[in-house]
Coordinates of C-alpha atoms in Angstrom, one line a residue:
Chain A
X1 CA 0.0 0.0 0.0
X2 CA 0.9 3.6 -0.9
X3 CA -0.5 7.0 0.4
X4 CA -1.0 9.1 -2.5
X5 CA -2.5 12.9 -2.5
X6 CA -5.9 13.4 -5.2
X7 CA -7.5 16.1 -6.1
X8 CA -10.7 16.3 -8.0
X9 CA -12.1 18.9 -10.7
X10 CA -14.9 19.4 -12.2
X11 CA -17.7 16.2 -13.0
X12 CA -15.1 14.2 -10.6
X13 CA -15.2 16.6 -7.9
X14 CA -18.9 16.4 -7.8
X15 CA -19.4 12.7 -7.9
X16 CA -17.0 12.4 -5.4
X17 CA -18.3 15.1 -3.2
X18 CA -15.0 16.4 -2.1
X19 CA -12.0 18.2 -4.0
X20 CA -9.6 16.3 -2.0
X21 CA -8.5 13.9 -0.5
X22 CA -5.3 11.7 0.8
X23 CA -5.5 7.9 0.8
X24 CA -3.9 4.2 1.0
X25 CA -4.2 2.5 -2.2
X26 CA -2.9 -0.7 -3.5
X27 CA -2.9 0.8 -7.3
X28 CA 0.3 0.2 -9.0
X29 CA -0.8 2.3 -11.8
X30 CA -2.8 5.6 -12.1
X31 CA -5.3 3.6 -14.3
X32 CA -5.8 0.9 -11.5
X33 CA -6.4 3.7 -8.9
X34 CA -8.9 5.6 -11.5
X35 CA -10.9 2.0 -11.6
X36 CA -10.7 1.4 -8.0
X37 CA -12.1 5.1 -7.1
X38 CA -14.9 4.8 -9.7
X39 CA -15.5 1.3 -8.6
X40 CA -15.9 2.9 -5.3
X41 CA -17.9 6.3 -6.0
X42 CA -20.0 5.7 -9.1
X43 CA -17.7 7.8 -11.6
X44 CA -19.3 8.3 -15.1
X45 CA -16.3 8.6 -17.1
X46 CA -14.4 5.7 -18.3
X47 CA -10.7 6.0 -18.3
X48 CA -10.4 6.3 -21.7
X49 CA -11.8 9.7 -21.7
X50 CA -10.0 10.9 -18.5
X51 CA -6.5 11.6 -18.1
X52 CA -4.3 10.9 -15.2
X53 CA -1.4 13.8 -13.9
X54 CA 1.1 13.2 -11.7
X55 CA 3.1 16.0 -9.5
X56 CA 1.3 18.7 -11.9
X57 CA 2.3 17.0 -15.5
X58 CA 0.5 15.0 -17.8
X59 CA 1.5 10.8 -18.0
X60 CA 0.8 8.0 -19.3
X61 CA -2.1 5.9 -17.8
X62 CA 0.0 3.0 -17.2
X63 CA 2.7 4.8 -15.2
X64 CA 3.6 3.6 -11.7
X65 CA 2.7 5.3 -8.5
X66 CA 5.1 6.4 -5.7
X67 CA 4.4 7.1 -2.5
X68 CA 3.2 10.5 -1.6
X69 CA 2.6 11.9 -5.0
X70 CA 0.1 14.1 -6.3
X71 CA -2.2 12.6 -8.5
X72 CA -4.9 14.6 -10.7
X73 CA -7.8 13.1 -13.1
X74 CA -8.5 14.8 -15.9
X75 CA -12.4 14.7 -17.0
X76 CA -13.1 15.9 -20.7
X77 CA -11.9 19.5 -21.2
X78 CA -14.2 22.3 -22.1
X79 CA -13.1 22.5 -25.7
X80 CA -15.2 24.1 -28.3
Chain B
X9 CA 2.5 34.9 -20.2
X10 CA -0.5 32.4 -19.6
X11 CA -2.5 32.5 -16.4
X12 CA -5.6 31.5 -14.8
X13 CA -7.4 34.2 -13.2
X14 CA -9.9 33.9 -10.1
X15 CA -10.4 38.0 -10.5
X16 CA -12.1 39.8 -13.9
X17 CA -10.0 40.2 -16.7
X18 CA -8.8 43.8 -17.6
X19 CA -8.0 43.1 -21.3
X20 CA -7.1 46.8 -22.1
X21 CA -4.2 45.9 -19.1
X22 CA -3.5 43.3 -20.6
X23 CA -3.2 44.9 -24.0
X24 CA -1.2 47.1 -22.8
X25 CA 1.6 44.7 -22.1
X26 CA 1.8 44.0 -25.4
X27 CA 2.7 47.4 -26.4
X28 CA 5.9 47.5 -29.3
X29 CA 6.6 49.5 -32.0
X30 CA 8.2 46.3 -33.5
X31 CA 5.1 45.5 -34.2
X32 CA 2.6 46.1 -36.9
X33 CA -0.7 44.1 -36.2
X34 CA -2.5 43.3 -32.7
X35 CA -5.5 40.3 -32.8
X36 CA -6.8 39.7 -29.9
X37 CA -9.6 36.7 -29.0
X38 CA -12.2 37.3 -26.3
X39 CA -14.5 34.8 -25.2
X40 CA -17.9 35.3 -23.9
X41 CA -20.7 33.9 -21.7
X42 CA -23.2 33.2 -25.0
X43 CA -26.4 32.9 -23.6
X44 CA -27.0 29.6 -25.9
X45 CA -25.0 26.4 -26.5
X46 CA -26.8 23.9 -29.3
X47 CA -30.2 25.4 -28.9
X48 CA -30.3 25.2 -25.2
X49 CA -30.7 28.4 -23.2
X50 CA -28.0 29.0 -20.7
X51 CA -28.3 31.6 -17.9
X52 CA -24.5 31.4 -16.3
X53 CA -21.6 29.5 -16.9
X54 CA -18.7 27.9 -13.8
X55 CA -15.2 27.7 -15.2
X56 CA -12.8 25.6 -12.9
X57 CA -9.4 24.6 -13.9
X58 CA -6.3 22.7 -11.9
X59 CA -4.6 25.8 -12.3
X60 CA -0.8 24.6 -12.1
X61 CA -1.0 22.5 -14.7
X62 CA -2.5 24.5 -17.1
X63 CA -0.3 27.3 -16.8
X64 CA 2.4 24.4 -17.7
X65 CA 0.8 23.6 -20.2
X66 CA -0.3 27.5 -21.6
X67 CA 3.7 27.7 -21.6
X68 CA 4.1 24.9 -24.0
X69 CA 1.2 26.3 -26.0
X70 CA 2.4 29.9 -26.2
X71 CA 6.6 28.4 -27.3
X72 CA 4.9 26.0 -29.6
X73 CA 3.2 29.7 -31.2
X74 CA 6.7 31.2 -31.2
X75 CA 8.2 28.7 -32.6
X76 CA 5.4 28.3 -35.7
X77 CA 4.9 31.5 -36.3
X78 CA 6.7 35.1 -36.4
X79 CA 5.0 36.7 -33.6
X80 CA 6.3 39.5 -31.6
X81 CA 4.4 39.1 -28.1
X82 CA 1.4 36.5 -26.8
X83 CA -0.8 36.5 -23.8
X84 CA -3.6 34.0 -22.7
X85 CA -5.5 34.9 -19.7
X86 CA -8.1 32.7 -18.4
X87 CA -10.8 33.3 -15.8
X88 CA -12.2 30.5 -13.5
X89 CA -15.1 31.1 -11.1
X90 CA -19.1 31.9 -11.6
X91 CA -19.9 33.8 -14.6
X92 CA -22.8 35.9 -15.9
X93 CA -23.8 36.5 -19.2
X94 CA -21.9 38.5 -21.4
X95 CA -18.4 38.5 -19.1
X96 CA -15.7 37.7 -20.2
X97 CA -14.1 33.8 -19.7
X98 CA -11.0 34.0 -21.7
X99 CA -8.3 37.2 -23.6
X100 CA -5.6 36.1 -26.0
X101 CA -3.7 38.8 -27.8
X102 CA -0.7 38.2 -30.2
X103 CA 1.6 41.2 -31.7
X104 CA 3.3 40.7 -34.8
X105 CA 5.4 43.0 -37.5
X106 CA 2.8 41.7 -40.2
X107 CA -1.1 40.8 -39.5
X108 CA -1.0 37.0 -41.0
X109 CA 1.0 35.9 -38.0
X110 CA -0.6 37.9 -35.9
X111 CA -4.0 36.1 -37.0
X112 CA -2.7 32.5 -37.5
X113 CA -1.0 32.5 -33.6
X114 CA -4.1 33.9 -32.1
X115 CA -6.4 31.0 -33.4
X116 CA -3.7 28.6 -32.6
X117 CA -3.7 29.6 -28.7
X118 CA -7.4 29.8 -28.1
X119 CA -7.8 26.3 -30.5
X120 CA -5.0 24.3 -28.3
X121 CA -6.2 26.0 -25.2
X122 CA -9.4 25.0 -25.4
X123 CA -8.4 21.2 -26.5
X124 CA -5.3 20.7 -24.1
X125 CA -5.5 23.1 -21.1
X126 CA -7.4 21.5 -18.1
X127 CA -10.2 24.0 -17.8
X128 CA -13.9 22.8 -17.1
X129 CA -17.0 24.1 -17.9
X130 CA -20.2 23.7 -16.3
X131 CA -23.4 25.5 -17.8
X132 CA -26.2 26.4 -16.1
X133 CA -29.7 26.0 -18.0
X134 CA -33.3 27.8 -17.8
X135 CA -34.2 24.8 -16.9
X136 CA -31.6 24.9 -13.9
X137 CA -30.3 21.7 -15.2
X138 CA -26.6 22.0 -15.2
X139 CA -24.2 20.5 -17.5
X140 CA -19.9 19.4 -18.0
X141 CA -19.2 20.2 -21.3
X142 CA -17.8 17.4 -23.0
X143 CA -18.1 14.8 -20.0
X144 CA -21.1 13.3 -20.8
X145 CA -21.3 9.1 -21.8
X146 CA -23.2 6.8 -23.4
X147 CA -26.9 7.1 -22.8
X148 CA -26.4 11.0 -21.4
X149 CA -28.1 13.1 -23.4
X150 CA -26.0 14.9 -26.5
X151 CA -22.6 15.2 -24.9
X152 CA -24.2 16.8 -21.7
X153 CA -23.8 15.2 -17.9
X154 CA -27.0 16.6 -16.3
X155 CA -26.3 16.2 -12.5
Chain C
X16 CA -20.2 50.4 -39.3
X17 CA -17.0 51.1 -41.6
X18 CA -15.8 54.7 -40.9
X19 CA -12.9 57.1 -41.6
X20 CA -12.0 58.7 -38.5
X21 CA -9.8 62.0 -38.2
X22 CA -9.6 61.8 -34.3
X23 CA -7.9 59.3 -32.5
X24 CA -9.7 55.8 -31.9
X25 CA -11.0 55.0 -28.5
X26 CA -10.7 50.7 -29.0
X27 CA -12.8 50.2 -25.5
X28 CA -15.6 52.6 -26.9
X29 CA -15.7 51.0 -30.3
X30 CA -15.5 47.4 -28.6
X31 CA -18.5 48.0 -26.5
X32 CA -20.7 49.1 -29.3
X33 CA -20.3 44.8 -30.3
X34 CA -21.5 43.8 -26.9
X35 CA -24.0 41.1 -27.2
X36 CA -25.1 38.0 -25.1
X37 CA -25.7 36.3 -28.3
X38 CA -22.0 36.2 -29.2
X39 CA -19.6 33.8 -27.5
X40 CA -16.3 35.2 -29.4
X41 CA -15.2 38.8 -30.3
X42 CA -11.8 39.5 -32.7
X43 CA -10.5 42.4 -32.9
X44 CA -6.9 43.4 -35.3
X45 CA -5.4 46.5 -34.6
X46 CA -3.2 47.8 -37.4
X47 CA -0.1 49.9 -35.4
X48 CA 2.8 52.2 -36.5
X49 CA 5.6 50.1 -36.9
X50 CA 9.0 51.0 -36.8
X51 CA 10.2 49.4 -39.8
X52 CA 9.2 48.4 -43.2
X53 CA 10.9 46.3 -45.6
X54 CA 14.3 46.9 -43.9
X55 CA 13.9 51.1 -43.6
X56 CA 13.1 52.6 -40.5
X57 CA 9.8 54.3 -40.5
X58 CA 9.4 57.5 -38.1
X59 CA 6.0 58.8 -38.7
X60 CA 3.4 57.7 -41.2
X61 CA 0.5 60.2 -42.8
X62 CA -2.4 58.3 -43.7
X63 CA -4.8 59.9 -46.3
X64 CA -8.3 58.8 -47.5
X65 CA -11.0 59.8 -50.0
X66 CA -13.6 59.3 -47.2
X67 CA -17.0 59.3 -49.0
X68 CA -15.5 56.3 -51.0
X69 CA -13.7 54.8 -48.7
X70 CA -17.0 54.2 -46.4
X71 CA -19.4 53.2 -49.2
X72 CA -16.5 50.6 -50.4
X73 CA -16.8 49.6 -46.6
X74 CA -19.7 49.1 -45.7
X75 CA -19.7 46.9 -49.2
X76 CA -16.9 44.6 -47.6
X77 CA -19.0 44.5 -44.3
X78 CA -22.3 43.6 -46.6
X79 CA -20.0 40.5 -48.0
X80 CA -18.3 39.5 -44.5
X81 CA -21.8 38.9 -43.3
X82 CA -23.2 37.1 -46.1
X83 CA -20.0 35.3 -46.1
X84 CA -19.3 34.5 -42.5
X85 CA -22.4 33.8 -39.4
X86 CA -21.2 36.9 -37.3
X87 CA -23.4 39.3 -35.3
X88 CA -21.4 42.6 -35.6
X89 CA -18.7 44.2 -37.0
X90 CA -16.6 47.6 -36.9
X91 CA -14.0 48.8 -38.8
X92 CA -13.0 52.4 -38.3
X93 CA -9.5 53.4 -40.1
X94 CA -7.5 56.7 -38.8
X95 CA -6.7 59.0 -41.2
X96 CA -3.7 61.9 -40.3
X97 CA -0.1 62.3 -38.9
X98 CA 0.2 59.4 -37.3
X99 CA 3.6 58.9 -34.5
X100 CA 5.2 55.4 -34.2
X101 CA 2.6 53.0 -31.9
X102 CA -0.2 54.9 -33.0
X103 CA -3.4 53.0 -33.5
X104 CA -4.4 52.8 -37.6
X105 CA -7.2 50.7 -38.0
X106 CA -9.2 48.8 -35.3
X107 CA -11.9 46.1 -36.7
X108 CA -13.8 44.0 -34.3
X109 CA -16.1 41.4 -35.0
X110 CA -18.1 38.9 -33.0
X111 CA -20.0 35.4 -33.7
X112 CA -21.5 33.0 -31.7
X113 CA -18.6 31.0 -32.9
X114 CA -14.7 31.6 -33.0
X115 CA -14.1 30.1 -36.3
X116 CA -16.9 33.1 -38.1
X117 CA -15.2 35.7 -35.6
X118 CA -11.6 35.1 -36.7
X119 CA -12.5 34.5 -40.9
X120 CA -14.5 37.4 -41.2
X121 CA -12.0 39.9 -38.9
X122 CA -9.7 38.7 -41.7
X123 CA -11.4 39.8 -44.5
X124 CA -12.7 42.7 -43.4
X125 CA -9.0 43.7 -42.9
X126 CA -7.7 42.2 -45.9
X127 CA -10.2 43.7 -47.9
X128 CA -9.9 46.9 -46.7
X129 CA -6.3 47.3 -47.3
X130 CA -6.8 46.4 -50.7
X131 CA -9.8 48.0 -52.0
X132 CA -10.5 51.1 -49.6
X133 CA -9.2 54.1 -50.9
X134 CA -6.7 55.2 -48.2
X135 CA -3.1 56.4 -48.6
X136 CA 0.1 55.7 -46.3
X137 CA 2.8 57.8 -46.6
X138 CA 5.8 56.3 -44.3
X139 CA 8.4 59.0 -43.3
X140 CA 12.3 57.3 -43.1
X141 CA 14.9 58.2 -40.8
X142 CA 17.2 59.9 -43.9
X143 CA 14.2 62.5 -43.9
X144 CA 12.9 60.4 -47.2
X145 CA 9.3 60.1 -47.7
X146 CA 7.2 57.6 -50.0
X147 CA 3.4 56.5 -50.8
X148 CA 3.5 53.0 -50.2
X149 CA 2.4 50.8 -53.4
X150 CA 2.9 54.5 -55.5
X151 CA 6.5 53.4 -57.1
X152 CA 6.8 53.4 -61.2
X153 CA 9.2 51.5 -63.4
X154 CA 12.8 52.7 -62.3
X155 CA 11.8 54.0 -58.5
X156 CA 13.4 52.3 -55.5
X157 CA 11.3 49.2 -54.8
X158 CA 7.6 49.5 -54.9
X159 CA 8.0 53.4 -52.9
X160 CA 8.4 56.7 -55.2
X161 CA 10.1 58.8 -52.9
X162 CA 9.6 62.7 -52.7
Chain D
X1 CA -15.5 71.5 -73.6
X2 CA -17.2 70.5 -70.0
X3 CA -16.2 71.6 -67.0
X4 CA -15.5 68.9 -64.2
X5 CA -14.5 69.3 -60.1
X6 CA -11.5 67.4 -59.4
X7 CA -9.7 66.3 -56.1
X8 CA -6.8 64.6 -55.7
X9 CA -5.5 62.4 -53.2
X10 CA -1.6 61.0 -52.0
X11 CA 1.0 61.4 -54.6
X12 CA -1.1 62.8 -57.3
X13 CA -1.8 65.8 -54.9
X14 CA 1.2 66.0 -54.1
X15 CA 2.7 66.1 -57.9
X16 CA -0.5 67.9 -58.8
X17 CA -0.1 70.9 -55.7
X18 CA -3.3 71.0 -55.0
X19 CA -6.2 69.1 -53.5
X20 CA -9.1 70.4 -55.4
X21 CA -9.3 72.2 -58.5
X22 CA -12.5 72.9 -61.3
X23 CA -11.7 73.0 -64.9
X24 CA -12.7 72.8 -68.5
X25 CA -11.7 70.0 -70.5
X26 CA -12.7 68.6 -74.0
X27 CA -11.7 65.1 -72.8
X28 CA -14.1 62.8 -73.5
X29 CA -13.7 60.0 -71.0
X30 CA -12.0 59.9 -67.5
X31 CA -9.3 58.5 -69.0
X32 CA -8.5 60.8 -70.9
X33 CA -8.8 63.4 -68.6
X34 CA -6.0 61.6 -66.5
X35 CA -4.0 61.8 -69.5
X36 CA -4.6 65.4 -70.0
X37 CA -3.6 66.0 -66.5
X38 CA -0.5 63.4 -66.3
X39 CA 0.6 65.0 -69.6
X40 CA 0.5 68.7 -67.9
X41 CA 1.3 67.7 -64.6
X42 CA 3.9 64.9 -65.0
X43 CA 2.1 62.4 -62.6
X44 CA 4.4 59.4 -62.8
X45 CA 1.6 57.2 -62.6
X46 CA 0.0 55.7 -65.8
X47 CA -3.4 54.9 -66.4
X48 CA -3.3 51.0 -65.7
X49 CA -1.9 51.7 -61.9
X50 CA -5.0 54.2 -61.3
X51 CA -8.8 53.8 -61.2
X52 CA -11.3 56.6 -61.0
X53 CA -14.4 57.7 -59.4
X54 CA -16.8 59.6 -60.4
X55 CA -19.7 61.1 -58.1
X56 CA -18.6 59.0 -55.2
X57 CA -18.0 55.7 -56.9
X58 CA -15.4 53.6 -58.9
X59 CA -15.9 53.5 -62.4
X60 CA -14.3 51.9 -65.7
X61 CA -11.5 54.3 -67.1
X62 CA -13.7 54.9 -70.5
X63 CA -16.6 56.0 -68.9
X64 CA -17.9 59.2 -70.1
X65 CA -17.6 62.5 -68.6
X66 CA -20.8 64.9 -68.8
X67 CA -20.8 68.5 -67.0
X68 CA -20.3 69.2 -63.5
X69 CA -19.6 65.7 -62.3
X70 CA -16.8 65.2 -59.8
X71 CA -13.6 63.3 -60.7
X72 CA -11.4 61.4 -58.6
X73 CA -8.3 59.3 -59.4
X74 CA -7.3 57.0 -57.1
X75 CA -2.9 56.4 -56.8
X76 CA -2.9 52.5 -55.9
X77 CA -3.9 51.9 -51.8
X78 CA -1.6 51.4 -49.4
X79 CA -2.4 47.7 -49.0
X80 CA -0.4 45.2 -47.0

C-alpha cells in the first residue's frame, strides 16, 4: 500500500463530493487507482476519456505510483 | 504569459503589455458567456481549472506559437469562477510586424487552449439543469452530464 | 459600421458598441505604426483617404463579411492623419457566436480593406525620405516613389 | 468643352499641388482626362496603376464625362 494525495475537478469533484483527498491504495498504476475510485464512488467517465497527472504533469495511464505523490484526473476539457 | 485568473479580466491591461513599435498588427480573441449552447438556453456558466498545470501547459502552447509562427508578443489569460452573461471567460492577444502571424497565432492559442488546457466548464440552464461540457457518456443526453 | 475617423480611436468605446449576449467570441486586429518596413526605418506615417468612398466601399466589404461568415457585428473604423510610431491605424472588431466566423470574417474585413478602400500611407524614413506606399513606377526604388 | 471638379488624393496631390481644382476640358472619358492632366502635370503614374471615381464611386476608365460631375483618381492603396 501507498499513500498518495488526489484532487478532483470538475464532473469528478462532484461525484465524489469532495475536492480532496489523501488515501492508501494498492494501485500500482494511475489507471488501477482511477478503476478502483470509480468502482468505489460511481464515476461516469471511463478512463479512456480521462487523463491521469502526476506532481502537476500530464502521464501515461499506465505509469507507476510512488508514495506520496500528487495525482490529478483529468475529466473531458471544455473545448469548443 | 498564460495565467488563470480567479479576478475579472482587464484586457485593455493586458493589451497594454503587449505594447511595441516592432510591431505592426495586434488580434486579440475574447470569449464570452453566450447565452445559448446547441439550442439550449444558458443563464451562467462555472469555469474551474487545476490551475498549475494548465499554466504548464499554456507555456508549452504559447513556445509552440513562437516557434510556428513570427509573432512578436502573446498572452492568454483565463478566468475560472461563476460567470454571468456576457463576461468575459478567456483574452488572448498576439503582436506581430505583419497581420498574417498575428492572425494565425491567435487561433492557434485559443484552438489548443481549449483542446489541451485543463479547464472545465459547467453551464447552467433555464431549466436549472446543469451540465460538463464534453463529460457526458453513453446514454447522457448529446454530450451533456446533467447532474 | 465602416468609418474614416480623423480623431484618435478610442478601442474600448468602439469594442463595446459589439456587446451582445448572443455572441460567445469577439476578434478584434489593430493595425499599429511600426518602426520598420521592408528593412527602412519608418518615423511617422501620414495616412490619407477619399472618405466618401472609402465608407461606401466599406460598408460593401462588411455587406460580404456577413453574407460570407455567421457573425453578429462588426466595426472597422481606419485613422486618417499624422500618425507617430505606436499609433493606433485601424481597429476592426467582430463577434459570432462562434470563434471560427469571428476570426474568418476579422480577416477579410481587414484584408479587404487594405486592398480596396481608398486610403493612402505615406511612411516617413529616418534619412528625412518620404514615399506613398504601393505608388513606385518602373525605375523607383522598390515599390516606394520617394519625394 | 465641359467643366468637371477634381480632387486629388496621396502622390497625385502631391505632384499635382493642390487638392481640389474645377476646370474645363474637352476630354471625352475619364481616362483621358487623367492623360490630359498626367501629360501637364507629369504624374508618374500611368493609367493602368490608377482607377477613377466619379460622383462617389469607382468606375471603368472609359466611362464618359458629362458636365459638373466630380472626378477622382485614385494612386494604388496602401495595401499590406
Amino acid at each position: 500500500m501507498i499513500t498518495v494525495h488526489i484532487q478532483y475537478f470538475a464532473i469528478l469533484r462532484e461525484q465524489r463530493g469532495l475536492a480532496r483527498e489523501t488515501l492508501a491504495t494498492p494501485a500500482p498504476t494511475a489507471v488501477a487507482l482511477y478503476e478502483e475510485l470509480r468502482a468505489r464512488h460511481g464515476f461516469t467517465l471511463p478512463p479512456d476519456r480521462v487523463r491521469a497527472a502526476i506532481n502537476e504533469e500530464f502521464v501515461a495511464w499506465d505509469t507507476p505510483l510512488r508514495e506520496g505523490q500528487s495525482v490529478v484526473f483529468i475529466p473531458p476539457v471544455a473545448g469548443g | 504569459m498564460f495565467r488563470i485568473s480567479a479576478e475579472p479580466l482587464d484586457p485593455a491591461a493586458l493589451q497594454r503589455t503587449l505594447a511595441d513599435t516592432h510591431a505592426g498588427a495586434c488580434v486579440t480573441f475574447e470569449g464570452w458567456v453566450r447565452d445559448h449552447n446547441e439550442g439550449h438556453p444558458v443563464l451562467a456558466l462555472d469555469y474551474e481549472a487545476y490551475a498549475p498545470l494548465a499554466e504548464k501547459e499554456g507555456a508549452r502552447i504559447l513556445a509552440e506559437a513562437r516557434a510556428k509562427f513570427a509573432i512578436r508578443g502573446a498572452v492568454c489569460v483565463h478566468r475560472v469562477g461563476a460567470l454571468n452573461l456576457g463576461d468575459l471567460a478567456v483574452w488572448v492577444g498576439v503582436t506581430a510586424a505583419h497581420r498574417g502571424a498575428a492572425f494565425d497565432a491567435c487561433r492557434y492559442l485559443i484552438d489548443e487552449t481549449k483542446a489541451r488546457a485543463p479547464i472545465w466548464k459547467k453551464e447552467h440552464y433555464a431549466d436549472s439543469a446543469t451540465a460538463w461540457i464534453n463529460c457526458a457518456t453513453r446514454g447522457d443526453h448529446a454530450d451533456r452530464v446533467k447532474i
